[in-house]
One Martini backbone bead per residue (centre of mass of N, CA, C, O) as a GRO file, in nm:
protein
  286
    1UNK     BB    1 -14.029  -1.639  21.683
    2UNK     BB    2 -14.330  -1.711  21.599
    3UNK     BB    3 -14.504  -1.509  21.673
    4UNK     BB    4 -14.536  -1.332  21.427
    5UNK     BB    5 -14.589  -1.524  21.238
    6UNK     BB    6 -14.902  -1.600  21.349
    7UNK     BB    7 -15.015  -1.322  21.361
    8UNK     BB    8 -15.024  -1.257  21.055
    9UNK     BB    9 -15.170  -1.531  21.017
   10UNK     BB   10 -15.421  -1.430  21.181
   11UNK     BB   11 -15.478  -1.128  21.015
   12UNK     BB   12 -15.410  -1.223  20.669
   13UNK     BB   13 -15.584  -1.525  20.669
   14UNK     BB   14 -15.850  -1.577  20.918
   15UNK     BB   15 -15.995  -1.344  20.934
   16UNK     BB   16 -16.086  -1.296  20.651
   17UNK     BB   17 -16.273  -1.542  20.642
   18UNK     BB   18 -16.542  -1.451  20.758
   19UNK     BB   19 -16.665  -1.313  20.486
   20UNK     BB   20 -16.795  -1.624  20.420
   21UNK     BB   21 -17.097  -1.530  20.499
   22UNK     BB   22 -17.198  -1.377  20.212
   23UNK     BB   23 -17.254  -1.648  20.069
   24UNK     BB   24 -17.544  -1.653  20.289
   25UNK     BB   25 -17.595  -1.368  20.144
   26UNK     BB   26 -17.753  -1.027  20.077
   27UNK     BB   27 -17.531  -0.833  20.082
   28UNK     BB   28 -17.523  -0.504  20.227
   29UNK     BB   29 -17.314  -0.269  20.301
   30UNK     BB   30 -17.483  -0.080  20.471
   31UNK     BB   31 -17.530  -0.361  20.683
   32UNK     BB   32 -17.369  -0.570  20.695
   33UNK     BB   33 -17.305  -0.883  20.853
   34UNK     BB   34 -17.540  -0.860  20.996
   35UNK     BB   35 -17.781  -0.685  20.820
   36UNK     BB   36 -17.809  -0.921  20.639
   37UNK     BB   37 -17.956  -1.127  20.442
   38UNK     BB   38 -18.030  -1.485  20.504
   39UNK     BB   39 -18.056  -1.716  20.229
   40UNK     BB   40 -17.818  -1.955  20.191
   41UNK     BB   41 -17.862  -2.158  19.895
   42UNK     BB   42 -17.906  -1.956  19.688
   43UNK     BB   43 -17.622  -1.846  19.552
   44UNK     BB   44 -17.545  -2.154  19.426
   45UNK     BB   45 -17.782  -2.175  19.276
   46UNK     BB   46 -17.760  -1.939  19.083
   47UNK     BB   47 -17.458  -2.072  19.015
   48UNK     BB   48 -17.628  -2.279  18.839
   49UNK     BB   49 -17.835  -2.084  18.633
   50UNK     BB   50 -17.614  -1.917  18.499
   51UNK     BB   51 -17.473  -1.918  18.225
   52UNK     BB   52 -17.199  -1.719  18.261
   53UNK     BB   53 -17.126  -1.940  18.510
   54UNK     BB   54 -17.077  -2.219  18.332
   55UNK     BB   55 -16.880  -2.063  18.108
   56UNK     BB   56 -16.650  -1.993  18.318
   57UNK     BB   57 -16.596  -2.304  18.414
   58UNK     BB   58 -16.493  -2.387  18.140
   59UNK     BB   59 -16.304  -2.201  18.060
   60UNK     BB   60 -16.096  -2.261  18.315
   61UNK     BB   61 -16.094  -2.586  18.245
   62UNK     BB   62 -15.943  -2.548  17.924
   63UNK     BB   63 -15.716  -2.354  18.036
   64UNK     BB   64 -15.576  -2.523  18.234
   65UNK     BB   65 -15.522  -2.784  18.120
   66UNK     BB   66 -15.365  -2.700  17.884
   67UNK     BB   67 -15.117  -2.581  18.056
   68UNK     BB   68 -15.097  -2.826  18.238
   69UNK     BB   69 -14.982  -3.014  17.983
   70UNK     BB   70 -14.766  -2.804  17.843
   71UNK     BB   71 -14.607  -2.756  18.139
   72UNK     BB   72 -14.517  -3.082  18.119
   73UNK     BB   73 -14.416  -3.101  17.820
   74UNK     BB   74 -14.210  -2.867  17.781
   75UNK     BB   75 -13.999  -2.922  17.999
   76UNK     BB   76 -13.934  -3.220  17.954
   77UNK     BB   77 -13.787  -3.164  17.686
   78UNK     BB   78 -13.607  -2.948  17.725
   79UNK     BB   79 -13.454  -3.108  17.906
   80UNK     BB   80 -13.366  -3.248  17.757
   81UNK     BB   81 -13.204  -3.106  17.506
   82UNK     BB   82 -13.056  -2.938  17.714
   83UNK     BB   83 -12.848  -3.229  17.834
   84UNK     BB   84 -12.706  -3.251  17.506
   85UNK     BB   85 -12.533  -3.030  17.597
   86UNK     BB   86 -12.196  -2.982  17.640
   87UNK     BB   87 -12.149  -2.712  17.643
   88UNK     BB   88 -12.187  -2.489  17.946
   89UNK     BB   89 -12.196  -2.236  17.847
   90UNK     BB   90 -12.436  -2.265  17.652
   91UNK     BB   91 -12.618  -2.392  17.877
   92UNK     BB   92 -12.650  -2.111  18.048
   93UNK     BB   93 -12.760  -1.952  17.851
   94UNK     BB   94 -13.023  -2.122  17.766
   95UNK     BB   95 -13.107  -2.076  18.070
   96UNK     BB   96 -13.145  -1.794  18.128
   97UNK     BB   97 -13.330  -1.736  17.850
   98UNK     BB   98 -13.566  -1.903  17.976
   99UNK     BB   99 -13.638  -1.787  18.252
  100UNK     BB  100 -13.667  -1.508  18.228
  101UNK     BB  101 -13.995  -1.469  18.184
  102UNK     BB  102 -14.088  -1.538  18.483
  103UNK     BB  103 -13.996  -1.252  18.603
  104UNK     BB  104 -14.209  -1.130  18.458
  105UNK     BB  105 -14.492  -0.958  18.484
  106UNK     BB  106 -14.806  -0.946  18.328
  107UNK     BB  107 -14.841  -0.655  18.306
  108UNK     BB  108 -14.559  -0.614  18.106
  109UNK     BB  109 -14.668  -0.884  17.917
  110UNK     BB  110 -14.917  -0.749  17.830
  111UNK     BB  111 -14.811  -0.514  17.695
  112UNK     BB  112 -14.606  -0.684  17.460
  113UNK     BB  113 -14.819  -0.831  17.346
  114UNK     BB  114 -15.040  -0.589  17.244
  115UNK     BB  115 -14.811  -0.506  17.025
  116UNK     BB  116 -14.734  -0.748  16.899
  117UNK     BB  117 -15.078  -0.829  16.859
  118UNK     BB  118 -15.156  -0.607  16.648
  119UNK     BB  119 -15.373  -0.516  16.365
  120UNK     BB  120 -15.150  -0.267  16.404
  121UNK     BB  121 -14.834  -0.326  16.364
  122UNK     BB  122 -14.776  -0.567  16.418
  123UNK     BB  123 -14.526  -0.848  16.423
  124UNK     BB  124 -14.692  -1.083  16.370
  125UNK     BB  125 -14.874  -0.963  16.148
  126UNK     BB  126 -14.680  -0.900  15.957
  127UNK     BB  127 -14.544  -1.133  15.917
  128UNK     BB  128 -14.777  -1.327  15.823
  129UNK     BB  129 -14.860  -1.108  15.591
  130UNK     BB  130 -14.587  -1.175  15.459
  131UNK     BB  131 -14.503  -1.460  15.442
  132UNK     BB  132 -14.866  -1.580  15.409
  133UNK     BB  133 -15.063  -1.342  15.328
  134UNK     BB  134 -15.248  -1.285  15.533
  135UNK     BB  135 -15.472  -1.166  15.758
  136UNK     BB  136 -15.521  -1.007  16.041
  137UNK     BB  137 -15.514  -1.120  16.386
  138UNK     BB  138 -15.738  -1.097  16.634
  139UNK     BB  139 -15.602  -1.237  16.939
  140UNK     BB  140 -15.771  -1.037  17.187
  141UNK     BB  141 -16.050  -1.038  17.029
  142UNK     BB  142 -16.097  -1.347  16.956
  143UNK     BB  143 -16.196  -1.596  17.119
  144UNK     BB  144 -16.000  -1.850  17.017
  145UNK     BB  145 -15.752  -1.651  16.997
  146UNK     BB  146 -15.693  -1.600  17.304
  147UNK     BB  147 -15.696  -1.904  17.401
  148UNK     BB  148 -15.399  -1.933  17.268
  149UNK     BB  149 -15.253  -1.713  17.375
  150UNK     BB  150 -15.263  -1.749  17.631
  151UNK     BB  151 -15.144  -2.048  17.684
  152UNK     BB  152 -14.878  -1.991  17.505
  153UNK     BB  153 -14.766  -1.746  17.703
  154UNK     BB  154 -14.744  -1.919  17.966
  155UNK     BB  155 -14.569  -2.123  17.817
  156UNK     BB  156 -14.324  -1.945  17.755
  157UNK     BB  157 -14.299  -1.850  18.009
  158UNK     BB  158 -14.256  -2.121  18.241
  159UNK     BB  159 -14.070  -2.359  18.069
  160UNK     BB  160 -13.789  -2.275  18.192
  161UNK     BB  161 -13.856  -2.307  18.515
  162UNK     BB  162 -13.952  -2.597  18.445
  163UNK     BB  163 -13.674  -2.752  18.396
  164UNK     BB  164 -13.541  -2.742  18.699
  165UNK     BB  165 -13.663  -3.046  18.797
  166UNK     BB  166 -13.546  -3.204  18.566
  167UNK     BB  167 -13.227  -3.132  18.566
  168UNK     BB  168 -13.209  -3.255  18.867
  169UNK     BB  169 -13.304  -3.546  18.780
  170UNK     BB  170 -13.045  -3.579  18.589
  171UNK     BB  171 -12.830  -3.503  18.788
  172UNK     BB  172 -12.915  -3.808  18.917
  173UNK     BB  173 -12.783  -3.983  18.704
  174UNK     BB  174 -12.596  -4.284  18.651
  175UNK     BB  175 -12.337  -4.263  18.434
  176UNK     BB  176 -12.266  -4.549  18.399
  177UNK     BB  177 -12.509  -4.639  18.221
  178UNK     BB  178 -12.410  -4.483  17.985
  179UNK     BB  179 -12.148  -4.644  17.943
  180UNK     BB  180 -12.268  -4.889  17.912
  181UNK     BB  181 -12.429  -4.797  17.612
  182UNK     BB  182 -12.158  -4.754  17.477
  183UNK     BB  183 -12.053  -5.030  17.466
  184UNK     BB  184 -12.349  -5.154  17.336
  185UNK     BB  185 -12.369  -4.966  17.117
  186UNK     BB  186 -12.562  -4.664  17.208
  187UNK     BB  187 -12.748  -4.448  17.130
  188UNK     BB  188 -12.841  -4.129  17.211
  189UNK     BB  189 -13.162  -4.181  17.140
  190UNK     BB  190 -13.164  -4.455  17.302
  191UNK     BB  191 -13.040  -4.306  17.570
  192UNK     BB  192 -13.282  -4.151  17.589
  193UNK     BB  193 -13.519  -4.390  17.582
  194UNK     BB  194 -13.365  -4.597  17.813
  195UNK     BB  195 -13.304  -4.341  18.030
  196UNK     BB  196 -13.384  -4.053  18.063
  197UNK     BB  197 -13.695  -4.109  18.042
  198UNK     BB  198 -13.730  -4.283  18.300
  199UNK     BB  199 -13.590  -4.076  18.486
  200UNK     BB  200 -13.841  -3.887  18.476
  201UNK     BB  201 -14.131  -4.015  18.525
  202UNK     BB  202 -14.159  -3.928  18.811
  203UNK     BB  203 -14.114  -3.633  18.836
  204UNK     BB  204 -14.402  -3.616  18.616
  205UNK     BB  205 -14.581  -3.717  18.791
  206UNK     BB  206 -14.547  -3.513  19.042
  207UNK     BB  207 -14.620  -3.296  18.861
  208UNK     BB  208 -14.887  -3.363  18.760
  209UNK     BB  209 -15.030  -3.389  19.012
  210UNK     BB  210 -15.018  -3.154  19.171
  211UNK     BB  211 -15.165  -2.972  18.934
  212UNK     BB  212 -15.448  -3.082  19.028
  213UNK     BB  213 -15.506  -2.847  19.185
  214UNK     BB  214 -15.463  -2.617  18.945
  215UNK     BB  215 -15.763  -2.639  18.765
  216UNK     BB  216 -15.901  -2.371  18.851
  217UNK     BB  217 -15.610  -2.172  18.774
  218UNK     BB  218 -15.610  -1.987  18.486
  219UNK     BB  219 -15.487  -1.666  18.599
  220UNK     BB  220 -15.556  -1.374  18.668
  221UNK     BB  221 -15.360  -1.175  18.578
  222UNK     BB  222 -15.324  -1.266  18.259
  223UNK     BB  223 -15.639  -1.215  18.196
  224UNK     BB  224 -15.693  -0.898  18.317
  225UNK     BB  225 -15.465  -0.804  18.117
  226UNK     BB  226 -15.575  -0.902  17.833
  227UNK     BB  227 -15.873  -0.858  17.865
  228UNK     BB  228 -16.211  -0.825  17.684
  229UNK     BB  229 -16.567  -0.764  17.601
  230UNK     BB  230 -16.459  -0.938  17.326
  231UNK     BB  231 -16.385  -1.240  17.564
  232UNK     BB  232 -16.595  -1.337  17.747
  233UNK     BB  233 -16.729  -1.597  17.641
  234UNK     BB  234 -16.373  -1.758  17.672
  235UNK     BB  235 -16.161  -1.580  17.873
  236UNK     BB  236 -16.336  -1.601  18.120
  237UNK     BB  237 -16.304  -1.670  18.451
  238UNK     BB  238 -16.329  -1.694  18.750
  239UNK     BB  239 -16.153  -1.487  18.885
  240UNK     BB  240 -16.275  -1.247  18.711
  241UNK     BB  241 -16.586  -1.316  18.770
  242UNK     BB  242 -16.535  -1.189  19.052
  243UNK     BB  243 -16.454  -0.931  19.013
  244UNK     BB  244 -16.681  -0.839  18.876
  245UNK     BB  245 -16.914  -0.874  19.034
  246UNK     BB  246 -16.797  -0.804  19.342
  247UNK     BB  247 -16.695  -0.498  19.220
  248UNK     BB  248 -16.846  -0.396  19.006
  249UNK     BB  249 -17.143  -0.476  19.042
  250UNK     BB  250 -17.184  -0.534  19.357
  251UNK     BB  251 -17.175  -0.884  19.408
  252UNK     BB  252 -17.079  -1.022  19.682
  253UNK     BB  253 -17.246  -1.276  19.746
  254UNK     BB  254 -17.197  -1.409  19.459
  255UNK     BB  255 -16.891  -1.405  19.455
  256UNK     BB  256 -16.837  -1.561  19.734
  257UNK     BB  257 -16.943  -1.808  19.597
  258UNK     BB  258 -16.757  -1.860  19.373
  259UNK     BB  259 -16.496  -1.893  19.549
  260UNK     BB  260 -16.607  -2.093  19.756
  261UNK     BB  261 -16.623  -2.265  19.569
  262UNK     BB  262 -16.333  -2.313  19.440
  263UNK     BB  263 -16.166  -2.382  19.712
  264UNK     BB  264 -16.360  -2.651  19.734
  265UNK     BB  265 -16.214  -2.815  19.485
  266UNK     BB  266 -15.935  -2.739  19.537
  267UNK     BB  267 -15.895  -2.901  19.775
  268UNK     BB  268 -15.973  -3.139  19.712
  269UNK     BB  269 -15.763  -3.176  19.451
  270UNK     BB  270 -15.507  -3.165  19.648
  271UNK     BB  271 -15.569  -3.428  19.795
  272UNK     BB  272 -15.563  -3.606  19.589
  273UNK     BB  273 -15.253  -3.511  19.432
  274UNK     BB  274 -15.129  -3.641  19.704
  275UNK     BB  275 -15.192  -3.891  19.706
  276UNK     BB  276 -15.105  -3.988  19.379
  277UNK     BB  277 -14.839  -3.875  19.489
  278UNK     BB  278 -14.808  -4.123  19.710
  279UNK     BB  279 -14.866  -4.401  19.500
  280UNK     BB  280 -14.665  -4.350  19.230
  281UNK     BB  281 -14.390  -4.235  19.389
  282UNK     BB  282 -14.358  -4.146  19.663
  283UNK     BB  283 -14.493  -3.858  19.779
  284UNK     BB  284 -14.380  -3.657  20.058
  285UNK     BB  285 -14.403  -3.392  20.300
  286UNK     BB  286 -14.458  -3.596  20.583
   0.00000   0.00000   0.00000
């Protein structure tokens, strides 16, 4: 029953690993991977004497962070404010309609997204300037309205679907609890500030912790379908400029040495938040 498994992983995950010795080649298609030059750690040197690309890991960097903040803190409270509805009915309609933007892809969104934020009678960009009377702002064109909108629409997306996690957590606190602090007469808000968070607090260390596996993972999705020629020097991420450098330039030894250093930083990082994440919560996989 595992063999079809194996199989499978061992053609579509480990052989294609075999690529990764064009990181330490001057790589041309026309001589494979037998005739190109082997350089060494050339490669990673130009990685990091080319400014463009010290600017890639910078970028990647800043929206990652933000991201990972905003989705762990924007889960965290909508799971309260959601857990203090009584009615079930309206509570399962709140949660469904935050759920539905997790489902659909980037593509779609970022469709919807480019309609919305245009400066030619976009929806968001119209209410702005009638309500507050501004100039129409180029959000997709202009590099720091970029990532504020990459930034927002991601968490926009992500935290409905993250707040499963949370109200998880809250459907296991000890109804008891809530009682106990009703008979000493405290309010809904002492009960939330001093029974509601606390018990979220480790599954939110848990999810924090893991999440720093992922700091280097700013999205390749949403920033391809985003972005464009005039967002290039603060929207770029690694994983589109490897995708620009090793498919559309050509550099394909040197895409795959920015690839093959994100892997090895992001491995580091996921031992580290996995360690972590069972130092201070005591969570573990195995």
């Amino acid at each position: 029953m595992v063999l079809p498994s194996l199989v499978f992983l061992i053609i579509f995950a480990y052989l294609p690993m075999g690529g990764l010795v064009m990181a330490f080649q001057d790589y041309k298609p026309w001589l494979g991977l037998t005739g190109s030059e082997w350089v060494g750690l050339d490669q990673f040197r130009y990685l990091f004497e080319r400014q463009d690309s010290l600017q890639v890991i910078w970028n990647t960097l800043i929206i990652a962070i933000f991201k990972m903040v905003l989705n762990l803190f924007a889960p965290f409270v909508f799971a309260i404010l959601l857990n203090e509805i009584r009615k079930q009915l309206v509570k399962r309609f709140v949660q469904t309609l935050v759920y539905l933007p997790h489902f659909l892809s980037w593509v779609i969104l970022g469709g919807i997204l480019t309609d919305l934020l245009s400066t030619e009678g976009g929806l968001v960009n119209r209410l702005l300037t009638g309500i507050f009377g501004i100039e129409p702002i180029f959000f997709l064109g202009d590099g720091d309205w970029f990532r504020f909108t990459v930034i927002l629409s991601d968490v926009w997306k992500e935290f409905g679907f993250g707040t499963v996690v949370f109200l998880a957590a809250l459907a296991n606190v000890n109804p008891s609890l809530y009682e106990a602090a009703e008979v000493d007469g405290a309010s809904r808000w002492k009960q939330t500030l001093h029974i509601t968070v606390p018990s979220m607090i480790p599954i939110a260390i848990v999810v924090g912790t893991l999440a720093l596996g992922n700091v280097l993972n700013a999205g390749f999705d949403q920033i391809f379908n985003l972005y464009n020629s005039l967002v290039y020097a603060k929207g770029d991420i690694i994983d589109t400029f490897v995708y620009r450098t090793a498919i559309l330039s050509g550099e394909m030894g040197f895409g795959t040495a920015i690839g093959l250093f994100k892997s090895v930083i992001s491995f580091v990082l996921v031992v580290i938040s996995y360690r972590l994440a069972y130092k201070l919560a005591n969570y573990r996989i195995f």
